[in-house]
Every structure is written in C-alpha cells, then in structure tokens.
mmCIF file of C-alpha atoms in Angstrom:
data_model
loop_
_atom_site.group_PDB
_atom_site.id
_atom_site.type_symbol
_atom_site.label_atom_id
_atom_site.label_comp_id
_atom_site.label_asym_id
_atom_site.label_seq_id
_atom_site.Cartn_x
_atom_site.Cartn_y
_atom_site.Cartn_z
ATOM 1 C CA UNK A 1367 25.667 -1.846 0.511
ATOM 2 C CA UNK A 1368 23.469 -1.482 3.345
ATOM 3 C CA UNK A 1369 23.152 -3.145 6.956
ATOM 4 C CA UNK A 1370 20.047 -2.777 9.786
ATOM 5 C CA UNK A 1371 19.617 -4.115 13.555
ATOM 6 C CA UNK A 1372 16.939 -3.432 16.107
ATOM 7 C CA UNK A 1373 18.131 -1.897 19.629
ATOM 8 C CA UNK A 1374 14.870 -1.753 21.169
ATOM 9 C CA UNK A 1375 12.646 0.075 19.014
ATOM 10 C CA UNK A 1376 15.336 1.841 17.533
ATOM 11 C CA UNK A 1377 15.499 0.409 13.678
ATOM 12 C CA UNK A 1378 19.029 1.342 12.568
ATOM 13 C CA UNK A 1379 20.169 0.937 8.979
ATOM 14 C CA UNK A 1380 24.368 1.552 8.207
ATOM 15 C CA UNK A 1381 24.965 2.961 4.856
ATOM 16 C CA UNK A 1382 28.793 3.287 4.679
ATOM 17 C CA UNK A 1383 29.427 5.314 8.294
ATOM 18 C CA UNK A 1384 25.830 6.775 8.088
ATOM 19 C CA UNK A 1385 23.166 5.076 10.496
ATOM 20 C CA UNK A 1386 20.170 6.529 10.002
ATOM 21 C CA UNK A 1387 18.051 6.149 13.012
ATOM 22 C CA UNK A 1388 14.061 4.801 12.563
ATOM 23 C CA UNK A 1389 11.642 4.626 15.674
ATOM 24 C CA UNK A 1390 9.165 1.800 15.121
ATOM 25 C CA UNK A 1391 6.774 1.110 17.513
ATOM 26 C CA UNK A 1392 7.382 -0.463 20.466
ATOM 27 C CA UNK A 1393 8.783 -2.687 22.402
ATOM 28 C CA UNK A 1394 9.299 -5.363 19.899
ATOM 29 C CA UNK A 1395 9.351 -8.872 19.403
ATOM 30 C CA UNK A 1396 13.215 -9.699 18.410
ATOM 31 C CA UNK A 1397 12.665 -11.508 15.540
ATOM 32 C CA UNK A 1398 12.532 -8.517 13.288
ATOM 33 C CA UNK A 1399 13.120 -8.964 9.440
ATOM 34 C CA UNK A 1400 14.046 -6.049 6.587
ATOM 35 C CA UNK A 1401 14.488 -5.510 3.084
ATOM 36 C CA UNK A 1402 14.441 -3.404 -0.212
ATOM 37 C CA UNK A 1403 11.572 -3.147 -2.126
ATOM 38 C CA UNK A 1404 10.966 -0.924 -5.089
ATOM 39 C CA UNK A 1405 14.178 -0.537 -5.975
ATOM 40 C CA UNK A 1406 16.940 1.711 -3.531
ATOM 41 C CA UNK A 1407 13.574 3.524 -1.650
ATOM 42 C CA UNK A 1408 11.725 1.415 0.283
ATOM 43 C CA UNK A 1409 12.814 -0.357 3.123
ATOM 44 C CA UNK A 1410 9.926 -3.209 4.328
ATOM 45 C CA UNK A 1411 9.999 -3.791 8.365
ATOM 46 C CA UNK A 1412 8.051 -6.427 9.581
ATOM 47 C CA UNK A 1413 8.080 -8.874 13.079
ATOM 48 C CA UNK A 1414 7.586 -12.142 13.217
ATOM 49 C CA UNK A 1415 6.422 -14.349 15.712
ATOM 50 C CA UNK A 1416 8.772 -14.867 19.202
ATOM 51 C CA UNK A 1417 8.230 -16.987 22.136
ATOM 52 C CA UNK A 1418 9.034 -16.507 25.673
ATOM 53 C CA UNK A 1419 9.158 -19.561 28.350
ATOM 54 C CA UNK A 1420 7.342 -21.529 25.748
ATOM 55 C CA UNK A 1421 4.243 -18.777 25.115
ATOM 56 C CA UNK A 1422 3.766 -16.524 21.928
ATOM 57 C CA UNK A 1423 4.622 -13.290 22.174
ATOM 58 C CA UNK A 1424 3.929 -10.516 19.943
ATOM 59 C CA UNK A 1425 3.513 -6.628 21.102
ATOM 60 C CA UNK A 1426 0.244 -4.797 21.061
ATOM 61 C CA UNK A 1427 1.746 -1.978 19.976
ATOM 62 C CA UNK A 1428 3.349 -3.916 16.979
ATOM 63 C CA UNK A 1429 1.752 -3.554 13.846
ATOM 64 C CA UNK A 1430 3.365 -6.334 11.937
ATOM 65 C CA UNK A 1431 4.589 -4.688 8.750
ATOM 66 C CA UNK A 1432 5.894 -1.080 7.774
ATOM 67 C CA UNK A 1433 7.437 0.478 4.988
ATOM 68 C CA UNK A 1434 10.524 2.815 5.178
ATOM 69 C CA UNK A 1435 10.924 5.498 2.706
ATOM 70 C CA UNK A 1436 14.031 6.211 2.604
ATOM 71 C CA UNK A 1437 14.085 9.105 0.273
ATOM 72 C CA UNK A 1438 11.767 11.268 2.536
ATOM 73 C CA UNK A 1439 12.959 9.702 5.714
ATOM 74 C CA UNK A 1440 8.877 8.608 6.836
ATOM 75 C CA UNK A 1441 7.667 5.506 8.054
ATOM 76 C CA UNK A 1442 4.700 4.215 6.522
ATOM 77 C CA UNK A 1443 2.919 1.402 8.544
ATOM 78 C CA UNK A 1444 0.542 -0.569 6.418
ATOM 79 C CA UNK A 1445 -3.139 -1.065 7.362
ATOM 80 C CA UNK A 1446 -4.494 -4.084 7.929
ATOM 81 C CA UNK A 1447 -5.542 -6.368 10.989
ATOM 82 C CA UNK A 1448 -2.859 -7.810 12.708
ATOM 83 C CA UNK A 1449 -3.379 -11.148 14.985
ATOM 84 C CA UNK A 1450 -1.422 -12.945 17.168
ATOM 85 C CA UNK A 1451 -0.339 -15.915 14.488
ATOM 86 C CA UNK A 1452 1.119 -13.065 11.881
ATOM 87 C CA UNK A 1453 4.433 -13.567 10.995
ATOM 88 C CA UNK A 1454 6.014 -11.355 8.369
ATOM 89 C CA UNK A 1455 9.199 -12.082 7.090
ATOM 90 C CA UNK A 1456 10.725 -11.092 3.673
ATOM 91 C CA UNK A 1457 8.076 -12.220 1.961
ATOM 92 C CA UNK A 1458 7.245 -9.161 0.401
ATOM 93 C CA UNK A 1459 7.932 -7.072 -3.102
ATOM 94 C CA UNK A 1460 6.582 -3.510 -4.738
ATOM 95 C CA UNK A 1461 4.513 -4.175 -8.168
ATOM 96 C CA UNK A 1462 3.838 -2.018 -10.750
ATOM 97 C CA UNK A 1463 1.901 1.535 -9.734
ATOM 98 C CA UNK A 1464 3.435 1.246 -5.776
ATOM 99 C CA UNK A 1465 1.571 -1.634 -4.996
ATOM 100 C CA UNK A 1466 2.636 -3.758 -2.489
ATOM 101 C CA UNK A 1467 2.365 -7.691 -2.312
ATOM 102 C CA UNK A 1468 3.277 -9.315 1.193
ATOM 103 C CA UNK A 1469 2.218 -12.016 2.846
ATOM 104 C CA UNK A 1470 1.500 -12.497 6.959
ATOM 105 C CA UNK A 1471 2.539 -16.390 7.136
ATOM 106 C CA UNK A 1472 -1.103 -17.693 6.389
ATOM 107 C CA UNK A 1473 -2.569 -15.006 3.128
ATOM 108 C CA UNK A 1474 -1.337 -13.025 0.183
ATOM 109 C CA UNK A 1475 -2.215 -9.485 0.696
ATOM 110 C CA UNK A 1476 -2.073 -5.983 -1.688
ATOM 111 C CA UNK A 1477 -1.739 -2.556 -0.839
ATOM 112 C CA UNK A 1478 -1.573 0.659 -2.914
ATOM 113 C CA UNK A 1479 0.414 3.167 -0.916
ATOM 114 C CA UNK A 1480 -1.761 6.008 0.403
ATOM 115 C CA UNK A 1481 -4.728 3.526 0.625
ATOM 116 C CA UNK A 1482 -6.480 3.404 4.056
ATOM 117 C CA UNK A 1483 -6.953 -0.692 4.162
ATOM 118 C CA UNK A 1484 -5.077 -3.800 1.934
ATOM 119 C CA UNK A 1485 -6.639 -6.407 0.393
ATOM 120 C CA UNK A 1486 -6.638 -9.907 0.459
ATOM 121 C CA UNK A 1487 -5.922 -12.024 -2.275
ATOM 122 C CA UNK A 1488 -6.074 -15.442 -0.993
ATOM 123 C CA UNK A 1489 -5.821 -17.568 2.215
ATOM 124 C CA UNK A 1490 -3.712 -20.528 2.632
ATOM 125 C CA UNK A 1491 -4.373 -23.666 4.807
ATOM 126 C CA UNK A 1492 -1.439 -23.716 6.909
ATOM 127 C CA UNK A 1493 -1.729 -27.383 7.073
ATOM 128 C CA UNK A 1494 -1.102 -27.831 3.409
ATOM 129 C CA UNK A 1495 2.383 -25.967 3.973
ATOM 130 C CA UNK A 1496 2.498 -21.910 3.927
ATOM 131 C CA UNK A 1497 3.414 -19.705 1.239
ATOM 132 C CA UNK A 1498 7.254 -19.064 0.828
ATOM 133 C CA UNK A 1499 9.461 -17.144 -1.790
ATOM 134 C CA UNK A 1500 7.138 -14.603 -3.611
ATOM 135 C CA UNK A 1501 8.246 -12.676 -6.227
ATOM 136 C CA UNK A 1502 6.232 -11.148 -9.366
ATOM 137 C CA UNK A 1503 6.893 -11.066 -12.952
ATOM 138 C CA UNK A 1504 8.126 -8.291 -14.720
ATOM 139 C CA UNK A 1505 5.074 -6.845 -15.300
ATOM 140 C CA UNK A 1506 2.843 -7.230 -12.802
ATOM 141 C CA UNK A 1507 0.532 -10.002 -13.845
ATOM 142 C CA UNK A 1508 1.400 -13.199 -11.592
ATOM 143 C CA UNK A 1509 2.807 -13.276 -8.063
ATOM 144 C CA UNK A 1510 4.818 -16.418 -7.547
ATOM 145 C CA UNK A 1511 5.631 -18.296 -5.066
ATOM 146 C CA UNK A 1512 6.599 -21.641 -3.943
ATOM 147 C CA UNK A 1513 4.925 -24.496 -0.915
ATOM 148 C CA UNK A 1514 6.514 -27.695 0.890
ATOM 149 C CA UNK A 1515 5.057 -30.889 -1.209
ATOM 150 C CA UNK A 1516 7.002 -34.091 -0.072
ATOM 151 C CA UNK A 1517 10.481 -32.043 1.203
ATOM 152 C CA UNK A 1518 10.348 -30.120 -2.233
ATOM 153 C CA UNK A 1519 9.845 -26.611 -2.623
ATOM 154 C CA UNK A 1520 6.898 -26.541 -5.788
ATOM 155 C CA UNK A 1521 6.488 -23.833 -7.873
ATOM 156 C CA UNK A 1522 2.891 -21.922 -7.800
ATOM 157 C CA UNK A 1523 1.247 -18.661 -9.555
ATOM 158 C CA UNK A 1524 -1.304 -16.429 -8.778
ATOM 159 C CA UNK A 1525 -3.081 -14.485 -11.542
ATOM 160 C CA UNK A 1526 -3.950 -11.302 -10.339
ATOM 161 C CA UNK A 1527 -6.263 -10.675 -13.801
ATOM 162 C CA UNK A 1528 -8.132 -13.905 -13.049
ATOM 163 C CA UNK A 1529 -7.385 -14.700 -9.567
ATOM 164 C CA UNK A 1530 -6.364 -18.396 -10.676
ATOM 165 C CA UNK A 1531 -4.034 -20.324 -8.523
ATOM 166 C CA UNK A 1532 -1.841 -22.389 -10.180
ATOM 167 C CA UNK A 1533 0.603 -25.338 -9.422
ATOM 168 C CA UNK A 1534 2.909 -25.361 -11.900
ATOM 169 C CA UNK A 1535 4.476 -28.583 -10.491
ATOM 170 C CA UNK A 1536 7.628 -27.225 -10.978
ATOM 171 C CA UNK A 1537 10.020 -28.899 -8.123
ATOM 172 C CA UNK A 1538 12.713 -26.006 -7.549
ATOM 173 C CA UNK A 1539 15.724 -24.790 -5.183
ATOM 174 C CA UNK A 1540 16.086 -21.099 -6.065
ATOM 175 C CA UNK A 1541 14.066 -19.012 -8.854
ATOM 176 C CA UNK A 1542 13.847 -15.547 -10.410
ATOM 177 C CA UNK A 1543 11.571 -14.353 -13.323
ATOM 178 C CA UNK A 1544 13.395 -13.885 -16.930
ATOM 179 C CA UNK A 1545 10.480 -12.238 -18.557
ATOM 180 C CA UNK A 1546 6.751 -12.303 -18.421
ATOM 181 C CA UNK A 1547 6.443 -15.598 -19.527
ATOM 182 C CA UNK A 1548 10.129 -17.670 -18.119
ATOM 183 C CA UNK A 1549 11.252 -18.410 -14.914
ATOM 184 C CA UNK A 1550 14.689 -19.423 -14.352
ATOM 185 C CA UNK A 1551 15.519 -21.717 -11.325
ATOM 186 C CA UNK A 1552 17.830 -24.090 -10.254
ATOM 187 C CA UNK A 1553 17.134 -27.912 -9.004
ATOM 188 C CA UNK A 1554 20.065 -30.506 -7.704
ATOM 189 C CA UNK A 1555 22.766 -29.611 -10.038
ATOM 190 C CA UNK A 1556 21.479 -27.372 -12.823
ATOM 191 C CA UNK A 1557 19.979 -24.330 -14.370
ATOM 192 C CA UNK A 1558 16.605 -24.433 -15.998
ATOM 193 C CA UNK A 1559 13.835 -22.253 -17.349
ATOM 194 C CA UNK A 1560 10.335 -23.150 -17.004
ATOM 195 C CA UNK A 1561 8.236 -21.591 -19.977
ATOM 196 C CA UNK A 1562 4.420 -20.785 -18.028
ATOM 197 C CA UNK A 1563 2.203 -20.799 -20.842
ATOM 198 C CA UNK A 1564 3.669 -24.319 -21.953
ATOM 199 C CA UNK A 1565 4.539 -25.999 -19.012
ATOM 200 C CA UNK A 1566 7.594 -26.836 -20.995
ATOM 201 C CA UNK A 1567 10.961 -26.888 -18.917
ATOM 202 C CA UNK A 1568 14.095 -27.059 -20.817
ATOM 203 C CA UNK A 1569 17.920 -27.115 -20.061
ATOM 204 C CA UNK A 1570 20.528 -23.988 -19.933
ATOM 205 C CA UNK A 1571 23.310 -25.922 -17.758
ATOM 206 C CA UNK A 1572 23.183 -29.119 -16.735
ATOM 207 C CA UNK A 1573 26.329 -28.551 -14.539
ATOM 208 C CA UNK A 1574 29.918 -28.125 -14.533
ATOM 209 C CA UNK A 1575 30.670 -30.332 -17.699
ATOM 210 C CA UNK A 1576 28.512 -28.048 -20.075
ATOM 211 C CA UNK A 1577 30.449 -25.118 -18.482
ATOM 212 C CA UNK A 1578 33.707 -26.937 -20.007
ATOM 213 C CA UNK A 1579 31.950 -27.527 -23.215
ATOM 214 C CA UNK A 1580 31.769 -24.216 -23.986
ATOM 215 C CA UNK A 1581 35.931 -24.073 -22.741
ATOM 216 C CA UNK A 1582 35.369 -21.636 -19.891
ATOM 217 C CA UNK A 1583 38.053 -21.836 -17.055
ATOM 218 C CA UNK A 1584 40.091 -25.439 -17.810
ATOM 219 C CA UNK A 1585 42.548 -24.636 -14.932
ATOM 220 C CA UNK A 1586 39.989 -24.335 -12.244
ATOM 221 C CA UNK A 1587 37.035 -27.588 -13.474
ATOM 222 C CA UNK A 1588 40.117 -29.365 -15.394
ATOM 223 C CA UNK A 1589 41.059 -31.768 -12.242
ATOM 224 C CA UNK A 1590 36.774 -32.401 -11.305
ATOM 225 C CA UNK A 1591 36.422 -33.765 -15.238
ATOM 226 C CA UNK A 1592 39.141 -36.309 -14.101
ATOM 227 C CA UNK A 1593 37.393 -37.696 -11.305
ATOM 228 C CA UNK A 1594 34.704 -40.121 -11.521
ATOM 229 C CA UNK A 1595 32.475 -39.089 -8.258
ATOM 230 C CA UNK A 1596 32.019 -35.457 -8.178
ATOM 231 C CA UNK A 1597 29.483 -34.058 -5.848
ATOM 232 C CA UNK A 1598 28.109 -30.811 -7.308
ATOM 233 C CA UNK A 1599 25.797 -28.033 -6.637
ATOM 234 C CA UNK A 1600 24.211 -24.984 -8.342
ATOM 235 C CA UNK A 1601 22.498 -21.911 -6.778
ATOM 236 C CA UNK A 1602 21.041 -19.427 -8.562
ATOM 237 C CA UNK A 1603 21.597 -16.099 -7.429
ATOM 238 C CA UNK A 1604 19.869 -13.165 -9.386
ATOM 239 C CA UNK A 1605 19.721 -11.601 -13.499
ATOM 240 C CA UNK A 1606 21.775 -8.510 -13.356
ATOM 241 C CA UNK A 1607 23.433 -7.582 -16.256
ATOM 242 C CA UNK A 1608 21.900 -9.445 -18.980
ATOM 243 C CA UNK A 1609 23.069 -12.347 -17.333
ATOM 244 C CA UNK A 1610 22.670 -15.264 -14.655
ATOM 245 C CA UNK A 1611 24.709 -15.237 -11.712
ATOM 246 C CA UNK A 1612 25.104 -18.184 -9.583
ATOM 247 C CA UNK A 1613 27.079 -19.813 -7.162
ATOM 248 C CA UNK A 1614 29.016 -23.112 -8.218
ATOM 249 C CA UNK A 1615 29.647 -25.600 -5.268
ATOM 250 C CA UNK A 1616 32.219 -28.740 -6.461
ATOM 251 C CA UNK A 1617 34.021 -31.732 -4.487
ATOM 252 C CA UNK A 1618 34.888 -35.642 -4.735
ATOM 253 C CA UNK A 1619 33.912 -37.088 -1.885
ATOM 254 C CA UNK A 1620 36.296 -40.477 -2.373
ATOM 255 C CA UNK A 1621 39.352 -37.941 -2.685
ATOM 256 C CA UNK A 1622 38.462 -36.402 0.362
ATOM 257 C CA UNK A 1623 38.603 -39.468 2.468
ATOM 258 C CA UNK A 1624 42.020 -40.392 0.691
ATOM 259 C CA UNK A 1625 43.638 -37.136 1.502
ATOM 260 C CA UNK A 1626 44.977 -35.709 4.236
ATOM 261 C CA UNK A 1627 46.030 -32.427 6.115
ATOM 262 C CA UNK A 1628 44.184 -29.351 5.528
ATOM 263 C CA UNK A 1629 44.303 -27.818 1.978
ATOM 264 C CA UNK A 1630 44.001 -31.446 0.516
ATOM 265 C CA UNK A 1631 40.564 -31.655 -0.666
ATOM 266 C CA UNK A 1632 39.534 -31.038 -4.373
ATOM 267 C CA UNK A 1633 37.239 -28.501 -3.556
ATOM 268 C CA UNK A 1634 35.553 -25.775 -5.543
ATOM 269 C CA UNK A 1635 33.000 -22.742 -4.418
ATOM 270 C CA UNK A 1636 33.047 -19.704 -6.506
ATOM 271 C CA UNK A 1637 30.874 -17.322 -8.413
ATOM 272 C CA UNK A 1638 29.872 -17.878 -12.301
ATOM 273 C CA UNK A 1639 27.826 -15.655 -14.596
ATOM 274 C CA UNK A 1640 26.784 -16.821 -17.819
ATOM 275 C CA UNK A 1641 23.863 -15.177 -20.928
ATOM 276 C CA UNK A 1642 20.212 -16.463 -20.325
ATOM 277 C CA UNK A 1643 20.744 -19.432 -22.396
ATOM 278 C CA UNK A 1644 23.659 -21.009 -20.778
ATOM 279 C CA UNK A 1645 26.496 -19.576 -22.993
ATOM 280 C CA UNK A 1646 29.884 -17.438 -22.775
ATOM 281 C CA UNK A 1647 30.284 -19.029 -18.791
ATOM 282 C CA UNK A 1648 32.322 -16.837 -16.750
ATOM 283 C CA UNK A 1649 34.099 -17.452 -13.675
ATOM 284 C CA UNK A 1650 34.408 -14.494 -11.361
ATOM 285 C CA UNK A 1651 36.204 -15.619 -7.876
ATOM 286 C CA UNK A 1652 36.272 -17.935 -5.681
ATOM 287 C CA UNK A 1653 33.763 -17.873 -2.672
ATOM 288 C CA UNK A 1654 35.132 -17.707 1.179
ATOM 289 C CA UNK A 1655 34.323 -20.951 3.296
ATOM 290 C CA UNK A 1656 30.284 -20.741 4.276
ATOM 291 C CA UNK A 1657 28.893 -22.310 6.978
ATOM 292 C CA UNK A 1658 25.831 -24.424 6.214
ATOM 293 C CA UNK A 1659 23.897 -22.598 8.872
ATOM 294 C CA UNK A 1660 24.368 -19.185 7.556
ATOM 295 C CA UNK A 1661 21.713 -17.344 5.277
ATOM 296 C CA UNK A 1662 22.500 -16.626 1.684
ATOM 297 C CA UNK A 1663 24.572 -15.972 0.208
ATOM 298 C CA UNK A 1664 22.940 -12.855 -2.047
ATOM 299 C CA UNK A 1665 24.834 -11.199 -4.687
ATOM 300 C CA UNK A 1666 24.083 -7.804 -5.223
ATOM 301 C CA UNK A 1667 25.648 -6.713 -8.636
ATOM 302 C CA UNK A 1668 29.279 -6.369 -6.883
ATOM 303 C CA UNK A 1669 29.486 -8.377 -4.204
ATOM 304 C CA UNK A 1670 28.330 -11.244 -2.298
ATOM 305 C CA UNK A 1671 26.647 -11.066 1.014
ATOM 306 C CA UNK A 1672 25.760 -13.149 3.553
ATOM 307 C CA UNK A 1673 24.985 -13.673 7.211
ATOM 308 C CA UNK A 1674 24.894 -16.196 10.205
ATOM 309 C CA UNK A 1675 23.905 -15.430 14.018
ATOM 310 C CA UNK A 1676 27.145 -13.387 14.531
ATOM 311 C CA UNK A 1677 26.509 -10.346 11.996
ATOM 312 C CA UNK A 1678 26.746 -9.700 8.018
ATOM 313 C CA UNK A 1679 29.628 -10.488 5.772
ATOM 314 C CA UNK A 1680 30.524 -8.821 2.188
ATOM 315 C CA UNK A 1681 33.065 -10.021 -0.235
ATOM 316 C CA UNK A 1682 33.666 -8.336 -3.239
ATOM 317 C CA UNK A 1683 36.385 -11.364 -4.684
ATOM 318 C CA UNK A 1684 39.225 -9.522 -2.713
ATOM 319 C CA UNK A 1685 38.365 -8.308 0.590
ATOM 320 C CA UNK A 1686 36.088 -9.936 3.134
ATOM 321 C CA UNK A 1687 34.171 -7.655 5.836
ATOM 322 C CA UNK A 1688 31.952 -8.544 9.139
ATOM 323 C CA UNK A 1689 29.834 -6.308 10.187
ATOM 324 C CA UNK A 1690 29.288 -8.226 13.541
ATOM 325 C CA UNK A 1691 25.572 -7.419 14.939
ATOM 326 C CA UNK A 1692 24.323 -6.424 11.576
ATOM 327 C CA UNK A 1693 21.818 -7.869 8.272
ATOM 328 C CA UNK A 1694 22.243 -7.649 4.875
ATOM 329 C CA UNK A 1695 19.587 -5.008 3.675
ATOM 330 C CA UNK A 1696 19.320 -6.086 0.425
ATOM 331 C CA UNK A 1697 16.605 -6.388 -2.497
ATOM 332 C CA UNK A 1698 15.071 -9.596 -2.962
ATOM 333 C CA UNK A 1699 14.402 -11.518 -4.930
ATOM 334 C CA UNK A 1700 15.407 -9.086 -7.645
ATOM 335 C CA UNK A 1701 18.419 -6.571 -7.416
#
C-alpha cells in the first residue's frame, strides 16, 4: 500500500519505509491530488484550483496534470493548454493501448503517451453540473461518468466509436463496470446492475434481509431482523476477486434513543463480499468508527483505506494504522 504528500514541490510517495522523492514543477497550488492508473505503474499528479484572500490562484509554472512512471522513475507531464479555471482531480484512468482519459473540471480529454498534444472529446457546460466519477469499460469502448441532476448523481456514457453522449438516467451512489455491457452500482440501500444495451436494471441485493436469505452471518444481522426501524446503507466498493465488495452500514434509530451509555447502540459497519449476482454473502470484519467527513473508504484487495484532513488510515480487519500527513495512493475506480 502506498501513501504521497506535497512539501513544496517535492511530490513524495511512501511505499513501506521507501519515499521516493518526485520534483514537479513549482511552487504549487496545495490542493494537489494523486492516483494509480494503469495498473501498479503510473502514478497521475494533477492541481486543482486554490484561493488566496478570496482570489484564484494557480502557478504559471504548473502544468495541471502529469504522469509518474514509476517503473522508470520519469515524470511525464501531459500536453495540453492549461487555464486558470482547470482543476484536475482524480478524474482520470489509462485505456486500452496507454491512452489516457482525464478530465480538467469543464472537458473530457485523451492522450496517447508519447503524443505531442491530447485531444478533446467533449466540453461540458459547467452550469448544467460538471463531469464527476469517470471510469471506462473493460474494453475501451465507453467512458462513464456521472453529473448532479436534482441532488442525484446520474449515470452518463460516452462512445468513443460514435462519439454519442448518453444519459442513461441511471440515479446512482457508487459504480464500477462488470463487463462491457453491466455496470454494477449501488443506490439507498442496495446493489444493482444496469444492463447498457437494454436500459434494463435489475436486483442483486436489496439489503441486509436478502443477505439472511441466503443464511450468511445470523449472529451478526440476527438482532437488526428483530427490529422494526432499521436504518441501512450499502456502498459499493470495487470487483476483485470474482466478486463484489462493499461496505454494509446498519442501525435502529428508536433503539438508539432508548439506550444509554456508550456501547449501547445496535450498530453495524463492516465489510461484505458476495459473487456478481448477489449469492454466497460473506462477511469479512467489522469496519473502525468513520467520520462522515473523511474520504472513502477504498478497499484495495486486503485492506481498507481511508483518509480525513489529519493523514491516511489502513485496516486490514486486525490492525489499524495512521499515517498522519499522508493520502491513500490508490487505483481508482478499479483495483
């Protein structure tokens, strides 16, 4: 599991005791965000906007967006025109043939490494809510991606064969692509799969109760199918395995008020896995208290992650770790 910070223009990624030192050009604006893309090589680097005393601030010498390669230890900064309303954040992933799709806050762009300019795909009316959450499918045909509509986040795909937007009007929380053709997601208290071709959505869990059905873990949902108000909540972490991880959030509000003293509450966080279509449910371990303001969590194929304004934090079900000052470098959306 890895970790970066910015000290100055000195990007810094921890890998175990190893920091490996990256000069980026500078000074830059604080707000600096980083991920994996391509797998374990590539490490994407790119500012976002910052104010100071009210005005925006963004470097000259900042280029916006870079890619770290971590294998031969070279920065690669990526060429296109940067202006002063840019903000890259983690919106970015590596397609098929090292392409990479990003996006600056206001377009979708793509980039072949070694090419001398990107491309732009298509430009979004920032009044209509910005593009959030891309990803691609499996093989390369549709970026996706999700916009604001009404306080919902709403599913959208780009076809980069046709160069068709389309709103799939698909009202999600968290997604990730099965295959070409399904994307799994959650929404209020379940998992679903949205079928593109269709538009058909159907059902894999519908919540805690179909994870008794199928008699997974009695001891721990046993007392929550007793109560009759239980407030619940899925989140849909990644596809690792052959399988869907996510994150299982249960209490009853009315037995909360009733009880008293610390310890009292019926309470339930932990981590479940289950196959693509909702069967064999497994219950891994139970999740450490998260604030509501931190970011996350991520799970990364053996442990969870997550961070807040302090540092990073990694659990692995037994041990929990702060790396105080620190990010997650992770991949996302897939891992």
């Amino acid at each position: 599991m890895r970790f970066y910070r910015l000290m100055g223009s000195d990007f810094q990624i921890l890998d175990g005791e190893k920091i490996t030192h990256v000069p980026l050009p500078g000074p830059l604006a604080p707000g600096v965000y980083a991920h994996l893309v391509g797998g374990e090589r590539y490490a994407a680097i790119g500012n976002s906007r910052a104010t100071a005393e009210g005005l925006r601030y963004v470097p000259e010498e900042a280029h916006g967006l870079w890619l770290y390669d971590q294998q031969e230890g070279q920065l690669l900064t990526v060429p296109i025109k940067v202006t002063k309303e840019d903000c890259f954040t983690a919106d970015s992933i590596m397609g098929p043939g090292n392409t990479l799709y990003f996006s600056d806050g206001n377009s979708f762009w793509r980039w072949r490494l070694g090419e001398r300019q990107g491309e732009k795909l298509v430009r979004f009316q920032q009044a209509k809510g910005a593009p959030m959450g891309l990803g691609i499918s499996p093989e390369g045909r549709y970026l996706s991606y999700y916009k604001y509509r009404s306080g919902n986040k709403v599913l959208h795909l780009y076809d980069l064969d046709t160069g068709e937007v389309r709103d799939t009007k698909c009202s999600i929380f968290h997604y990730h692509w099965l295959d070409e053709t399904s994307v799994v997601y959650t929404k209020s208290s379940g998992v679903k799969a949205l079928d593109i071709k269709t538009g058909r959505c159907t059902t894999i869990l519908r919540g805690y109760r179909d994870i008794l059905r199928w008699g997974s873990a009695p001891d721990i949902l046993a007392p929550f199918e007793r109560e009759k108000e239980v407030w619940e909540e899925m989140d849909l972490l990644g596809i690792s395995g052959g399988r869907l991880w996510f994150s299982l959030r249960l209490c009853c509000p009315r037995e909360a008020a009733l009880r008293s003293g610390p310890g009292k509450e019926l309470l339930h966080h932990g981590i479940w896995s289950s196959a693509v279509n909702g069967s064999q449910p497994r219950f891994h371990f139970e999740c450490p208290q998260i604030s509501s303001s931190s970011s996350g969590p991520v799970w990364t194929g053996d442990c969870l992650t997550w961070s807040d304004s302090a540092g990073a934090y990694l659990y692995d079900g037994r041990q929990l770790r702060e790396f105080f000052g620190w990010k997650p470098l992770v991949g996302y959306p897939d891992f």
